[in-house]
């Protein structure tokens, strides 16, 4: 697990790739202006900013995270955005949310609920508990990517490593995979459950920000893979994915990559 400073740097770097996708997800939710919501596992608070923008000056967002270190960074992010009055941050565990039943109009969580080793269904139940009847529960998960165009076999091998299949863990029940979230939503009694796929992409010529984001993404998706690759794959990985290599794939004039987020959404019964 990278240290907090590395996580923060990566989250900032990735923001240029993810922000438009997550903004589109928030727009699709049509959160009521003036509503109050929860961002569970808020990390640096970057989506709390987008959520606060969506509900407007009369609305409010509570960002909750287990990591007090990340919350210190989040406080700075929120303060610098001038949104301290509209976003509160709270240390807490999504497994036992420190909020009353029905405290929020909606709850949202990105890349947290559905992540191993936490069993997902109780987390969705907990999110549902703190949302009022008629309110929305939405969880989003990074669900696929193609980052090495022209090298599908190498990319398939990388995807089959332990970090490549994260947040899933080999041997886990298929029902606990994040793409099976519709069943978790149904089991906790959420209604009108839907899933939507949101796509982000990047292509040459890459901006400096996109380049930094993709470098961070390579590091995040495939750390420590050497022991799980053949020597040939490891050599190809180093040749294509390390910025100092003369064959670094991001330098290709036809570079193109895409990724998806899956947004599961349901309505609290009542
Ligand atoms: C991959 S990061 C995602 C952060 C943010 N949602 C984003 O997409 O940028 C996962 C976050 O979930 C938080 N987290 C992990 N387990 C948690 C728990 N049990 N309760 C609350 N937050 C948790 C981590 O500290 C981290 O900030």
Tab-separated table of C-alpha atoms and ligand atoms in Angstrom:
chain	number	residue	atom	x	y	z
A	1	UNK	CA	0.000	0.000	0.000
A	2	UNK	CA	1.569	3.352	-1.030
A	3	UNK	CA	2.062	5.983	1.679
A	4	UNK	CA	-0.397	8.861	2.033
A	5	UNK	CA	1.725	11.389	0.134
A	6	UNK	CA	1.987	9.017	-2.821
A	7	UNK	CA	-1.779	8.374	-2.708
A	8	UNK	CA	-2.444	12.101	-2.662
A	9	UNK	CA	-0.108	12.726	-5.600
A	10	UNK	CA	-1.728	9.918	-7.581
A	11	UNK	CA	-5.247	11.117	-6.795
A	12	UNK	CA	-4.391	14.612	-8.014
A	13	UNK	CA	-2.692	13.257	-11.123
A	14	UNK	CA	-5.662	10.995	-11.917
A	15	UNK	CA	-8.153	13.794	-11.425
A	16	UNK	CA	-7.610	15.151	-14.925
A	17	UNK	CA	-8.682	11.785	-16.390
A	18	UNK	CA	-11.535	11.075	-13.986
A	19	UNK	CA	-13.124	14.441	-13.319
A	20	UNK	CA	-15.217	14.730	-16.487
A	21	UNK	CA	-16.468	11.148	-16.058
A	22	UNK	CA	-17.424	11.644	-12.416
A	23	UNK	CA	-19.001	15.002	-13.222
A	24	UNK	CA	-21.144	13.275	-15.875
A	25	UNK	CA	-22.138	10.645	-13.282
A	26	UNK	CA	-23.213	13.352	-10.840
A	27	UNK	CA	-25.197	15.155	-13.545
A	28	UNK	CA	-26.982	11.901	-14.362
A	29	UNK	CA	-28.070	11.574	-10.722
A	30	UNK	CA	-29.945	14.909	-10.898
A	31	UNK	CA	-29.387	15.577	-7.211
A	32	UNK	CA	-32.030	18.009	-5.958
A	33	UNK	CA	-30.733	21.552	-5.419
A	34	UNK	CA	-30.523	22.230	-1.691
A	35	UNK	CA	-30.249	18.518	-0.815
A	36	UNK	CA	-27.887	17.033	1.774
A	37	UNK	CA	-25.693	14.091	0.906
A	38	UNK	CA	-22.907	11.790	1.995
A	39	UNK	CA	-19.672	11.025	0.113
A	40	UNK	CA	-18.557	7.760	1.739
A	41	UNK	CA	-14.821	7.072	1.403
A	42	UNK	CA	-14.290	10.638	0.169
A	43	UNK	CA	-10.475	10.465	0.087
A	44	UNK	CA	-9.089	13.858	-0.886
A	45	UNK	CA	-12.576	15.325	-1.206
A	46	UNK	CA	-12.293	16.008	-4.923
A	47	UNK	CA	-15.738	14.568	-5.658
A	48	UNK	CA	-17.225	16.283	-2.599
A	49	UNK	CA	-16.427	19.537	-4.426
A	50	UNK	CA	-18.337	18.385	-7.517
A	51	UNK	CA	-21.249	17.156	-5.399
A	52	UNK	CA	-21.414	20.460	-3.506
A	53	UNK	CA	-21.466	22.306	-6.817
A	54	UNK	CA	-24.330	20.060	-7.997
A	55	UNK	CA	-26.573	20.697	-4.971
A	56	UNK	CA	-25.824	24.426	-4.955
A	57	UNK	CA	-25.318	26.909	-2.123
A	58	UNK	CA	-28.356	25.693	-0.148
A	59	UNK	CA	-27.157	22.091	-0.195
A	60	UNK	CA	-24.596	20.302	1.931
A	61	UNK	CA	-22.141	17.420	1.510
A	62	UNK	CA	-20.560	15.374	4.276
A	63	UNK	CA	-17.332	13.628	3.275
A	64	UNK	CA	-16.485	10.621	5.404
A	65	UNK	CA	-13.240	8.675	5.353
A	66	UNK	CA	-11.386	6.206	7.542
A	67	UNK	CA	-8.057	7.944	7.006
A	68	UNK	CA	-7.400	10.976	9.198
A	69	UNK	CA	-4.328	11.730	7.064
A	70	UNK	CA	-6.359	11.918	3.865
A	71	UNK	CA	-8.962	14.036	5.647
A	72	UNK	CA	-6.269	16.587	6.534
A	73	UNK	CA	-5.556	16.937	2.821
A	74	UNK	CA	-9.290	17.030	2.100
A	75	UNK	CA	-9.752	19.915	4.558
A	76	UNK	CA	-7.193	21.914	2.617
A	77	UNK	CA	-8.845	21.036	-0.717
A	78	UNK	CA	-12.245	22.152	0.587
A	79	UNK	CA	-10.867	25.326	2.170
A	80	UNK	CA	-9.006	26.296	-0.990
A	81	UNK	CA	-12.186	25.796	-3.014
A	82	UNK	CA	-13.962	28.168	-0.603
A	83	UNK	CA	-16.516	25.458	0.232
A	84	UNK	CA	-15.893	24.937	3.958
A	85	UNK	CA	-19.437	26.142	4.722
A	86	UNK	CA	-21.000	23.614	2.338
A	87	UNK	CA	-18.827	20.547	2.929
A	88	UNK	CA	-18.112	18.940	6.305
A	89	UNK	CA	-15.502	16.230	6.706
A	90	UNK	CA	-15.731	13.491	9.244
A	91	UNK	CA	-13.522	10.589	10.203
A	92	UNK	CA	-15.492	7.360	10.299
A	93	UNK	CA	-16.025	3.875	9.011
A	94	UNK	CA	-18.447	3.125	6.213
A	95	UNK	CA	-19.163	-0.206	7.955
A	96	UNK	CA	-20.680	1.676	10.929
A	97	UNK	CA	-21.667	5.110	9.738
A	98	UNK	CA	-21.770	7.651	12.573
A	99	UNK	CA	-25.103	9.083	11.393
A	100	UNK	CA	-28.768	8.640	12.303
A	101	UNK	CA	-31.204	6.744	10.105
A	102	UNK	CA	-32.419	8.929	7.243
A	103	UNK	CA	-29.851	11.670	7.939
A	104	UNK	CA	-29.227	12.335	4.218
A	105	UNK	CA	-31.159	12.836	0.991
A	106	UNK	CA	-28.606	10.751	-0.900
A	107	UNK	CA	-25.381	8.810	-0.459
A	108	UNK	CA	-22.562	8.379	-2.974
A	109	UNK	CA	-19.357	6.394	-2.887
A	110	UNK	CA	-16.593	6.003	-5.483
A	111	UNK	CA	-14.026	3.195	-5.476
A	112	UNK	CA	-14.683	2.327	-1.832
A	113	UNK	CA	-17.875	0.296	-1.344
A	114	UNK	CA	-17.363	-2.938	-3.235
A	115	UNK	CA	-13.644	-2.962	-2.626
A	116	UNK	CA	-12.115	-6.016	-1.003
A	117	UNK	CA	-11.590	-6.968	1.755
A	118	UNK	CA	-14.845	-5.356	2.950
A	119	UNK	CA	-17.951	-7.438	2.229
A	120	UNK	CA	-20.017	-5.168	0.014
A	121	UNK	CA	-23.648	-5.919	0.804
A	122	UNK	CA	-23.518	-4.748	4.470
A	123	UNK	CA	-21.957	-1.497	3.273
A	124	UNK	CA	-24.778	-0.856	0.822
A	125	UNK	CA	-27.199	-1.641	3.654
A	126	UNK	CA	-25.463	0.912	5.846
A	127	UNK	CA	-25.568	3.572	3.114
A	128	UNK	CA	-29.273	2.796	2.640
A	129	UNK	CA	-29.942	3.161	6.373
A	130	UNK	CA	-28.674	6.752	6.462
A	131	UNK	CA	-30.700	7.899	3.421
A	132	UNK	CA	-34.316	9.065	3.688
A	133	UNK	CA	-37.085	7.102	1.949
A	134	UNK	CA	-37.211	8.166	-1.693
A	135	UNK	CA	-33.536	9.184	-1.620
A	136	UNK	CA	-30.743	7.877	-3.823
A	137	UNK	CA	-27.859	5.516	-3.105
A	138	UNK	CA	-25.123	5.475	-5.772
A	139	UNK	CA	-21.882	3.558	-5.819
A	140	UNK	CA	-19.297	3.821	-8.546
A	141	UNK	CA	-16.475	1.482	-9.399
A	142	UNK	CA	-13.633	1.686	-11.900
A	143	UNK	CA	-14.731	-1.271	-14.017
A	144	UNK	CA	-12.403	-1.689	-17.012
A	145	UNK	CA	-9.588	-0.171	-18.979
A	146	UNK	CA	-7.545	-0.528	-22.149
A	147	UNK	CA	-4.274	1.304	-21.663
A	148	UNK	CA	-1.814	-0.558	-23.885
A	149	UNK	CA	-3.232	-0.312	-27.415
A	150	UNK	CA	-1.624	-2.835	-29.759
A	151	UNK	CA	-0.513	-5.061	-26.861
A	152	UNK	CA	-3.665	-6.952	-25.844
A	153	UNK	CA	-1.849	-10.114	-24.769
A	154	UNK	CA	0.551	-8.258	-22.470
A	155	UNK	CA	-2.335	-6.196	-21.100
A	156	UNK	CA	-4.379	-9.375	-20.508
A	157	UNK	CA	-1.453	-10.890	-18.593
A	158	UNK	CA	-1.086	-7.707	-16.532
A	159	UNK	CA	-4.822	-7.727	-15.846
A	160	UNK	CA	-4.516	-11.298	-14.559
A	161	UNK	CA	-1.939	-10.399	-11.880
A	162	UNK	CA	-3.091	-9.843	-8.288
A	163	UNK	CA	-2.901	-6.076	-8.625
A	164	UNK	CA	-4.486	-6.260	-12.077
A	165	UNK	CA	-7.628	-7.914	-10.752
A	166	UNK	CA	-7.812	-5.686	-7.651
A	167	UNK	CA	-10.082	-4.768	-5.979
A	168	UNK	CA	-11.288	-8.311	-6.582
A	169	UNK	CA	-9.363	-11.107	-4.859
A	170	UNK	CA	-8.852	-14.515	-6.443
A	171	UNK	CA	-11.032	-17.084	-4.680
A	172	UNK	CA	-13.675	-14.591	-3.616
A	173	UNK	CA	-17.354	-15.304	-4.265
A	174	UNK	CA	-18.305	-14.038	-7.757
A	175	UNK	CA	-21.343	-12.338	-6.157
A	176	UNK	CA	-19.055	-10.003	-4.235
A	177	UNK	CA	-17.436	-8.647	-7.412
A	178	UNK	CA	-18.306	-4.984	-7.925
A	179	UNK	CA	-19.989	-5.735	-11.258
A	180	UNK	CA	-22.573	-7.794	-9.318
A	181	UNK	CA	-23.730	-4.793	-7.280
A	182	UNK	CA	-27.282	-4.933	-8.651
A	183	UNK	CA	-27.866	-7.989	-6.456
A	184	UNK	CA	-26.530	-6.181	-3.352
A	185	UNK	CA	-28.920	-3.318	-4.090
A	186	UNK	CA	-31.855	-5.707	-4.489
A	187	UNK	CA	-30.989	-7.658	-1.330
A	188	UNK	CA	-30.986	-4.551	0.874
A	189	UNK	CA	-34.397	-3.510	-0.509
A	190	UNK	CA	-33.348	-0.647	-2.764
A	191	UNK	CA	-35.793	-0.045	-5.618
A	192	UNK	CA	-35.613	1.047	-9.265
A	193	UNK	CA	-32.044	-0.193	-9.398
A	194	UNK	CA	-30.048	0.674	-12.499
A	195	UNK	CA	-26.479	0.616	-13.693
A	196	UNK	CA	-24.876	2.996	-16.127
A	197	UNK	CA	-21.475	2.768	-17.793
A	198	UNK	CA	-19.477	5.961	-18.098
A	199	UNK	CA	-16.478	6.111	-20.386
A	200	UNK	CA	-13.355	8.218	-20.191
A	201	UNK	CA	-10.566	8.314	-22.733
A	202	UNK	CA	-7.322	9.979	-23.725
A	203	UNK	CA	-5.450	10.080	-27.001
A	204	UNK	CA	-2.394	11.610	-28.608
A	205	UNK	CA	-1.349	14.330	-28.540
A	206	UNK	CA	-1.620	14.004	-24.748
A	207	UNK	CA	-1.639	17.087	-22.569
A	208	UNK	CA	0.977	17.190	-19.798
A	209	UNK	CA	-1.822	16.515	-17.303
A	210	UNK	CA	-3.064	13.471	-19.213
A	211	UNK	CA	0.468	12.150	-19.481
A	212	UNK	CA	1.008	12.539	-15.737
A	213	UNK	CA	-2.358	10.873	-15.083
A	214	UNK	CA	-1.571	7.886	-17.292
A	215	UNK	CA	1.879	7.451	-15.747
A	216	UNK	CA	0.204	7.457	-12.309
A	217	UNK	CA	-2.388	5.002	-13.585
A	218	UNK	CA	0.245	2.536	-14.845
A	219	UNK	CA	1.887	2.705	-11.393
A	220	UNK	CA	-1.441	2.262	-9.637
A	221	UNK	CA	-2.790	-0.583	-11.732
A	222	UNK	CA	0.311	-2.716	-11.976
A	223	UNK	CA	2.590	-2.289	-8.959
A	224	UNK	CA	4.894	-5.167	-8.028
A	225	UNK	CA	3.882	-7.381	-10.951
A	226	UNK	CA	7.333	-8.720	-11.796
A	227	UNK	CA	7.002	-11.958	-9.798
A	228	UNK	CA	3.729	-12.822	-11.560
A	229	UNK	CA	4.937	-12.220	-15.138
A	230	UNK	CA	7.142	-14.252	-17.430
A	231	UNK	CA	10.578	-12.659	-18.033
A	232	UNK	CA	9.390	-11.797	-21.575
A	233	UNK	CA	6.268	-10.014	-20.318
A	234	UNK	CA	8.247	-8.204	-17.629
A	235	UNK	CA	10.748	-6.978	-20.246
A	236	UNK	CA	7.876	-5.840	-22.513
A	237	UNK	CA	6.171	-4.124	-19.567
A	238	UNK	CA	9.347	-2.207	-18.710
A	239	UNK	CA	9.928	-1.283	-22.341
A	240	UNK	CA	6.387	0.032	-22.861
A	241	UNK	CA	5.326	1.358	-19.467
A	242	UNK	CA	8.343	3.060	-17.935
A	243	UNK	CA	8.654	6.759	-18.821
A	244	UNK	CA	12.448	6.520	-19.145
A	245	UNK	CA	12.210	3.821	-21.842
A	246	UNK	CA	12.857	4.947	-25.455
A	247	UNK	CA	9.772	2.893	-26.427
A	248	UNK	CA	7.470	4.373	-23.756
A	249	UNK	CA	3.973	3.793	-25.091
A	250	UNK	CA	2.708	7.277	-24.216
A	251	UNK	CA	5.190	8.686	-26.741
A	252	UNK	CA	3.398	6.935	-29.630
A	253	UNK	CA	1.817	9.455	-31.958
A	254	UNK	CA	-1.306	7.253	-32.165
A	255	UNK	CA	-1.658	6.506	-28.452
A	256	UNK	CA	-5.273	5.950	-27.365
A	257	UNK	CA	-6.666	4.619	-24.085
A	258	UNK	CA	-10.059	4.322	-22.451
A	259	UNK	CA	-11.565	3.266	-19.147
A	260	UNK	CA	-15.004	2.825	-17.678
A	261	UNK	CA	-16.769	3.583	-14.435
A	262	UNK	CA	-19.931	1.668	-13.579
A	263	UNK	CA	-22.492	3.594	-11.548
A	264	UNK	CA	-25.058	1.531	-9.641
A	265	UNK	CA	-28.000	3.506	-8.399
A	266	UNK	CA	-31.095	2.694	-6.367
A	267	UNK	CA	-33.898	4.422	-4.490
A	268	UNK	CA	-34.595	3.942	-0.793
A	269	UNK	CA	-38.022	2.330	-0.319
A	270	UNK	CA	-40.802	3.939	1.664
B	1	LIG	C1	-9.578	4.377	-3.761
B	1	LIG	S1	-9.860	5.602	-2.552
B	1	LIG	C2	-11.200	6.522	-3.295
B	1	LIG	C3	-11.296	7.919	-2.737
B	1	LIG	C4	-12.345	8.790	-3.436
B	1	LIG	N1	-13.667	8.253	-3.312
B	1	LIG	C5	-11.986	8.924	-4.891
B	1	LIG	O1	-12.584	8.243	-5.713
B	1	LIG	O2	-11.104	9.720	-5.189
B	1	LIG	C6	-10.730	4.689	-1.299
B	1	LIG	C7	-11.035	5.541	-0.090
B	1	LIG	O3	-11.859	4.792	0.812
B	1	LIG	C8	-11.381	5.019	2.122
B	1	LIG	N2	-11.805	3.883	2.945
B	1	LIG	C9	-11.350	2.606	2.899
B	1	LIG	N3	-12.010	1.851	3.784
B	1	LIG	C10	-12.898	2.662	4.406
B	1	LIG	C11	-13.859	2.473	5.443
B	1	LIG	N4	-14.039	1.279	6.015
B	1	LIG	N5	-14.605	3.526	5.830
B	1	LIG	C12	-14.419	4.749	5.272
B	1	LIG	N6	-13.531	4.983	4.284
B	1	LIG	C13	-12.772	3.967	3.866
B	1	LIG	C14	-9.875	5.142	1.958
B	1	LIG	O4	-9.266	5.785	3.063
B	1	LIG	C15	-9.788	5.950	0.672
B	1	LIG	O5	-9.830	7.325	0.902
